[in-house]
XYZ file of C-alpha atoms in Angstrom:
450
model
C 30.939 -9.376 -9.387
C 27.748 -8.207 -7.702
C 26.702 -5.685 -5.086
C 23.947 -6.945 -2.818
C 21.876 -4.857 -0.401
C 19.629 -6.085 2.419
C 16.839 -3.992 3.927
C 15.830 -3.786 7.578
C 13.215 -6.543 7.458
C 15.841 -8.909 6.003
C 18.124 -8.218 8.989
C 15.587 -8.004 11.821
C 16.425 -11.266 13.595
C 18.777 -14.225 13.823
C 16.380 -16.223 11.654
C 16.551 -13.602 8.908
C 20.328 -13.322 9.135
C 20.603 -17.061 8.558
C 18.787 -16.545 5.242
C 21.126 -13.670 4.399
C 24.168 -15.850 5.110
C 22.899 -18.555 2.753
C 22.149 -16.046 -0.003
C 25.689 -14.656 0.163
C 27.253 -18.122 0.401
C 25.298 -19.447 -2.569
C 26.909 -16.987 -4.988
C 30.638 -16.230 -4.593
C 30.292 -13.241 -6.947
C 28.319 -11.396 -4.244
C 31.396 -9.561 -2.998
C 29.895 -6.327 -1.686
C 27.164 -6.515 0.953
C 25.388 -3.271 1.937
C 23.232 -3.505 5.057
C 20.484 -1.522 6.767
C 19.766 -1.301 10.492
C 17.642 -4.098 12.006
C 13.983 -3.571 11.200
C 10.822 -4.795 12.896
C 10.571 -8.459 13.921
C 6.780 -8.200 14.059
C 4.040 -5.595 13.763
C 4.370 -4.437 17.373
C 8.171 -4.254 17.348
C 10.340 -1.126 17.059
C 12.908 -0.494 14.343
C 16.403 0.188 15.638
C 16.379 3.461 13.682
C 13.217 4.590 15.497
C 14.824 3.672 18.823
C 17.863 5.759 17.895
C 15.603 8.723 17.129
C 14.068 8.414 20.603
C 17.581 8.151 22.074
C 18.646 11.301 20.231
C 15.625 13.267 21.473
C 16.225 12.214 25.075
C 19.885 13.161 24.890
C 19.237 16.519 23.236
C 16.524 17.365 25.785
C 18.815 16.526 28.691
C 16.704 13.531 29.795
C 18.012 10.245 31.175
C 19.126 8.076 28.238
C 19.804 4.822 30.109
C 16.584 3.132 28.981
C 17.178 4.071 25.314
C 20.763 2.835 25.412
C 19.802 -0.411 27.128
C 17.037 -1.236 24.631
C 19.242 -0.680 21.570
C 22.182 -2.608 23.024
C 19.873 -5.456 24.076
C 18.494 -5.653 20.536
C 21.954 -6.274 19.078
C 22.848 -8.558 21.989
C 19.841 -10.793 21.341
C 20.940 -11.295 17.721
C 24.507 -12.079 18.810
C 23.294 -14.553 21.430
C 21.004 -16.400 19.025
C 23.717 -16.639 16.383
C 26.556 -17.442 18.770
C 28.633 -14.436 17.738
C 31.651 -13.862 20.049
C 31.424 -11.123 22.664
C 34.178 -8.875 21.286
C 31.993 -7.404 18.544
C 29.152 -6.824 21.012
C 31.495 -4.963 23.336
C 32.414 -2.709 20.411
C 28.739 -2.108 19.546
C 27.817 -1.372 23.166
C 30.648 1.155 23.528
C 29.652 2.850 20.265
C 25.985 3.198 21.301
C 26.929 4.645 24.690
C 29.470 7.036 23.150
C 26.694 8.800 21.251
C 25.640 10.401 24.536
C 29.004 12.147 24.829
C 28.853 13.975 21.496
C 28.627 17.791 21.540
C 25.104 19.133 21.148
C 25.578 22.851 20.612
C 26.637 23.803 17.097
C 26.706 20.165 15.966
C 24.599 20.067 12.807
C 25.512 16.409 12.251
C 24.409 15.113 15.659
C 21.070 13.685 14.470
C 22.727 12.036 11.461
C 25.399 10.475 13.673
C 22.772 8.952 15.955
C 20.773 7.543 13.045
C 23.808 6.143 11.231
C 24.725 4.075 14.296
C 21.990 1.580 13.366
C 23.517 0.617 10.037
C 27.103 1.011 11.175
C 26.848 -1.371 14.128
C 24.759 -3.872 12.201
C 27.500 -4.062 9.566
C 30.049 -4.896 12.289
C 27.786 -7.654 13.616
C 27.071 -9.146 10.188
C 30.718 -9.129 9.128
C 31.641 -11.055 12.275
C 28.751 -13.475 11.677
C 29.993 -14.133 8.154
C 33.535 -14.761 9.409
C 32.277 -17.220 12.039
C 30.498 -19.132 9.271
C 33.360 -19.490 6.837
C 33.098 -16.345 4.701
C 36.263 -14.302 4.345
C 34.465 -11.088 5.275
C 35.494 -7.610 6.382
C 33.535 -4.703 7.845
C 34.395 -1.464 6.090
C 33.320 2.003 7.190
C 31.963 4.370 4.479
C 34.997 6.604 5.070
C 37.316 3.711 4.218
C 35.049 2.764 1.324
C 35.530 6.232 -0.184
C 31.903 7.325 0.212
C 32.654 11.024 0.653
C 29.593 13.269 0.586
C 28.413 16.855 0.689
C 27.810 18.384 4.167
C 24.004 18.395 3.858
C 22.482 16.684 6.913
C 19.715 14.285 5.948
C 20.249 14.921 2.255
C 23.881 14.068 1.529
C 25.056 13.706 -2.055
C 28.105 11.829 -3.256
C 31.041 13.983 -4.324
C 32.044 13.238 -7.947
C 35.617 12.533 -6.889
C 34.440 9.627 -4.718
C 33.892 7.165 -7.559
C 37.620 6.735 -8.059
C 38.098 6.054 -4.369
C 35.252 3.535 -4.283
C 36.709 1.664 -7.244
C 39.717 0.638 -5.153
C 37.408 -1.752 -3.251
C 37.842 -4.118 -6.198
C 41.420 -4.668 -5.054
C 40.343 -6.150 -1.708
C 39.925 -9.922 -1.563
C 37.361 -10.147 1.210
C 33.584 -10.038 1.004
C 33.031 -6.478 2.161
C 30.183 -5.591 4.528
C 29.361 -1.889 4.213
C 26.801 0.024 6.304
C 24.211 1.810 4.196
C 22.417 5.128 4.637
C 25.373 7.439 5.273
C 28.661 8.796 4.041
C 31.371 10.982 5.507
C 32.087 14.615 4.673
C 35.527 15.867 3.731
C 35.831 17.152 7.309
C 35.029 13.718 8.736
C 31.417 14.272 9.811
C 28.749 11.569 9.500
C 26.076 12.687 7.044
C 23.046 10.635 5.996
C 21.328 10.322 2.660
C 17.614 11.032 2.341
C 14.981 8.434 3.210
C 15.707 4.945 1.915
C 19.382 5.846 2.072
C 20.686 2.272 2.204
C 19.327 1.778 -1.317
C 21.373 4.826 -2.326
C 24.540 3.390 -0.757
C 24.060 0.137 -2.644
C 23.646 1.997 -5.908
C 26.702 4.176 -5.213
C 28.874 1.145 -4.479
C 27.556 -0.724 -7.544
C 28.425 2.227 -9.758
C 31.793 2.822 -8.110
C 33.042 -0.762 -8.470
C 31.415 -1.199 -11.925
C 29.386 -4.185 -10.752
C 27.743 -6.498 -13.239
C 24.545 -6.429 -11.138
C 23.079 -4.647 -8.123
C 20.748 -6.975 -6.186
C 18.390 -5.240 -3.765
C 16.855 -7.757 -1.338
C 13.586 -6.819 0.385
C 10.602 -8.745 1.777
C 8.548 -8.939 -1.446
C 8.872 -10.895 -4.709
C 9.842 -7.874 -6.768
C 7.546 -5.091 -7.910
C 3.831 -5.339 -8.635
C 1.782 -3.412 -11.167
C -0.197 -1.803 -8.321
C -0.181 -1.749 -4.543
C -1.193 -5.219 -3.250
C -2.944 -3.547 -0.323
C -5.409 -2.034 -2.813
C -5.469 -4.573 -5.650
C -5.935 -8.220 -4.737
C -3.104 -10.323 -6.200
C -1.815 -7.706 -8.685
C 0.322 -8.692 -11.661
C 4.044 -8.873 -10.970
C 6.463 -6.949 -13.178
C 9.387 -8.948 -14.539
C 11.264 -6.043 -16.111
C 11.249 -2.246 -15.931
C 13.386 0.519 -17.347
C 15.160 2.977 -15.080
C 12.804 5.714 -16.268
C 9.718 3.647 -15.477
C 11.018 2.728 -12.034
C 11.913 6.335 -11.298
C 8.349 7.433 -12.106
C 6.783 4.636 -10.037
C 9.096 5.226 -7.070
C 8.369 8.946 -7.122
C 4.627 8.322 -7.181
C 4.508 6.023 -4.191
C 6.183 2.671 -4.881
C 8.146 2.269 -1.643
C 10.088 -0.849 -2.649
C 12.959 1.284 -3.924
C 13.937 4.877 -3.224
C 13.819 6.892 -6.467
C 17.182 8.578 -5.752
C 18.809 5.143 -5.508
C 18.422 4.663 -9.248
C 20.660 7.530 -10.313
C 24.185 6.128 -9.641
C 23.320 2.721 -11.127
C 21.581 4.361 -14.090
C 24.559 6.568 -14.904
C 26.952 3.632 -14.643
C 24.633 1.333 -16.661
C 24.490 -1.233 -13.859
C 21.322 -3.357 -14.043
C 19.381 -3.656 -10.789
C 17.155 -6.442 -9.564
C 14.614 -6.438 -6.713
C 14.520 -9.813 -4.930
C 12.976 -11.383 -1.831
C 15.170 -12.502 1.072
C 12.414 -14.913 2.125
C 12.070 -16.359 -1.384
C 15.480 -15.894 -3.054
C 14.734 -18.310 -5.895
C 12.025 -16.018 -7.267
C 13.382 -14.108 -10.289
C 12.188 -10.757 -8.924
C 11.961 -7.575 -10.982
C 14.865 -6.504 -13.153
C 15.508 -2.789 -13.820
C 17.462 -2.035 -16.972
C 18.184 0.706 -19.494
C 16.018 -0.940 -22.173
C 13.364 -3.589 -21.661
C 13.565 -6.839 -23.602
C 9.799 -7.322 -23.212
C 7.671 -4.668 -24.919
C 4.101 -4.175 -26.042
C 2.010 -3.283 -23.008
C 1.370 0.474 -22.843
C 1.166 0.562 -19.028
C 3.499 -1.431 -16.769
C 2.442 0.003 -13.430
C 0.051 2.284 -11.562
C 1.240 4.269 -8.547
C -0.264 6.835 -6.212
C 0.865 9.231 -3.531
C -1.100 11.598 -1.300
C -0.531 14.682 0.844
C -0.343 17.196 -1.993
C -1.611 20.759 -2.179
C -2.246 22.886 -5.256
C -1.593 26.621 -5.339
C -4.081 27.896 -7.926
C -3.436 31.263 -9.598
C -5.647 32.991 -12.173
C -5.147 36.331 -13.890
C -6.682 37.644 -17.085
C -4.033 38.013 -19.832
C -1.473 36.155 -17.733
C 0.173 34.851 -20.885
C 1.127 38.416 -21.909
C 3.080 39.113 -18.721
C 6.734 38.291 -19.299
C 8.275 36.502 -16.322
C 5.010 35.695 -14.546
C 5.906 32.054 -13.905
C 9.460 32.956 -12.916
C 8.188 35.398 -10.303
C 5.891 32.756 -8.822
C 8.685 30.215 -8.526
C 11.102 32.813 -7.165
C 8.711 33.631 -4.324
C 8.312 29.923 -3.515
C 12.082 29.488 -3.616
C 12.619 32.325 -1.138
C 10.183 30.644 1.237
C 11.945 27.277 0.895
C 9.112 25.584 -0.992
C 9.925 23.000 -3.654
C 7.331 22.551 -6.390
C 6.503 19.154 -7.877
C 4.371 19.932 -10.950
C 3.038 23.021 -12.686
C 0.050 22.541 -15.021
C -0.817 25.765 -16.833
C -3.472 27.370 -19.014
C -3.673 30.703 -20.833
C -4.786 32.617 -17.762
C -4.300 29.970 -15.098
C -1.396 28.336 -13.330
C -1.357 25.619 -10.673
C 1.701 24.763 -8.648
C 1.588 21.325 -7.019
C 3.620 20.946 -3.836
C 3.900 18.492 -0.969
C 2.056 19.345 2.232
C 5.204 18.970 4.324
C 6.557 22.267 2.980
C 3.518 24.215 4.160
C 2.470 25.682 7.476
C -0.258 28.259 8.137
C 2.413 30.933 8.403
C 4.098 29.911 5.140
C 0.738 29.844 3.353
C -0.001 33.377 4.525
C 3.439 34.496 3.328
C 2.842 32.916 -0.094
C -0.523 34.642 -0.496
C 0.853 37.994 0.655
C 3.963 37.899 -1.545
C 2.118 36.751 -4.664
C -0.669 39.296 -4.173
C 1.770 42.179 -3.806
C 3.986 41.082 -6.686
C 1.491 39.825 -9.277
C -1.999 41.133 -8.367
C -3.777 37.926 -9.452
C -7.541 37.790 -9.911
C -7.845 34.507 -8.013
C -5.337 32.993 -5.605
C -6.002 30.082 -3.253
C -4.695 26.763 -1.933
C -6.514 23.517 -2.698
C -5.711 20.734 -0.251
C -6.236 16.984 0.161
C -5.013 15.974 -3.277
C -3.408 12.758 -4.514
C -1.479 12.045 -7.672
C -2.247 8.870 -9.613
C 0.306 7.921 -12.218
C 0.150 5.392 -15.028
C 3.632 4.493 -16.244
C 5.057 2.812 -19.333
C 7.709 3.729 -21.887
C 5.641 2.095 -24.643
C 2.716 4.495 -24.158
C 4.043 6.700 -26.959
C 3.445 3.824 -29.388
C -0.199 3.364 -28.417
C -2.958 5.788 -29.380
C -5.629 6.652 -26.840
C -3.948 5.616 -23.581
C -4.840 8.857 -21.807
C -8.393 8.739 -23.148
C -8.740 5.147 -21.944
C -7.552 6.125 -18.473
C -9.788 9.204 -18.306
C -12.791 7.146 -19.427
C -12.109 4.541 -16.723
C -11.986 7.236 -14.062
C -15.171 8.849 -15.392
C -17.034 5.525 -15.269
C -15.930 5.148 -11.643
C -17.350 8.596 -10.840
C -13.938 10.123 -10.186
C -13.370 13.748 -11.123
C -9.947 14.618 -12.528
C -8.807 17.828 -10.862
C -5.767 18.186 -13.131
C -3.880 16.174 -15.728
C -0.217 16.339 -16.719
C 1.997 14.483 -19.197
C 5.622 15.129 -20.049
C 7.044 15.167 -23.560
C 8.765 11.804 -23.001
C 5.335 10.171 -22.560
C 6.716 7.785 -19.929
C 3.848 8.618 -17.588
C 0.490 10.335 -17.348
C -0.395 11.951 -14.044
C -3.934 12.492 -12.793
C -4.628 14.624 -9.746
C -7.731 13.627 -7.785
C -9.168 14.236 -4.333
C -7.384 12.114 -1.739
C -10.582 10.332 -0.712
C -10.854 8.967 -4.276
C -7.286 7.671 -4.501
C -8.007 3.965 -3.934
C -11.046 3.967 -6.226
C -8.942 5.595 -8.957
C -6.238 2.923 -8.691
C -8.840 0.160 -8.909
C -10.491 1.737 -11.962
C -7.181 2.196 -13.800
C -5.947 -1.291 -12.932
C -9.153 -2.792 -14.301
C -8.817 -0.744 -17.485
C -5.226 -1.749 -18.262
C -4.677 -5.129 -16.615
C -8.062 -6.825 -16.449
C -9.782 -5.571 -19.613
């Protein structure tokens, strides 16, 4: 049996839902269907999730919410009308959307999550009814009833270990189950969302919980490419990746799949495949524990921007016991998560994402580190991007890093920093953000066109 997940673009319109229906009908083993909220129908359209955010802001600010409610309800209504779905489900959706504006605001840490989750939740109701009307023995099931019980961390929920047993009971149900993605329910009954790309996480959780033979993640692209097609013209497609390789690529900017979505499937040894709703016959990209195809040192090149480096220098730093610990402790107290930490004998750089920094936080970092460690040099370096070459077979090829560095040098790109873990799954280069695209092109030419 398979778990199948559809993203927002796959569910944006009646036309797309017709494709989804055929995909589910064509394979009776697709018993668990995880759905996102309706996405954009065109470039100028609005995602339902974005409309719900606007609705939330209006409600919290005490503004009139009639226009927000009407737009969201009309969006679902248009899909129902085009597909001929009976009015009962639409009445339920309309009541649910309006009821959001009666939730308590003060002291309600889950209010924002509850608003956002309404997109997926109501779409699952609609899709289940659509399936039933077209001959599929389907059933909408709320995450609470599915056993997706999570930690009370708004916007960053994590599945409780005890939930897997509860989720496994879904195997006993005969229907094709339609489950809203993106959120779970706390032990106290509050709606709590996963981090960005949360519907991918739900699909992975369900696949692990029911011990699926395969987790199919349907998007709007034919799998995963070796580099971003917006930068590289017609890049090579990847037929197979390992979990580790996909994790590295997703972290470094591949937006096809959320990196946190890999963990439940990885731990349960459930293979995952990325497929295209608009071209379901394409084999897509398969993600497995061990690749059957080996040999190429680099399988993909990814990049992500908006990084800052905290650079610290102090003579004889290596002789000070606990120097690094003190640095990280100060960052922890200020709520800053670090991403990477290249070091030298007397130098340390801490790479962090810009979103954790404000002018006030930067001043606090400088002040705390100066008072605690008396460094010789201490400053922030901004506008950095990470470029990552990824491949589990790199450890079997000599000179991969040298080849990459040479390609960047020939392109006139200065490497600000370089980092490689002991597993040798990836090599990370840090460059100025304005050189990001040129770096990707140079590395792609070196490993895929040479």
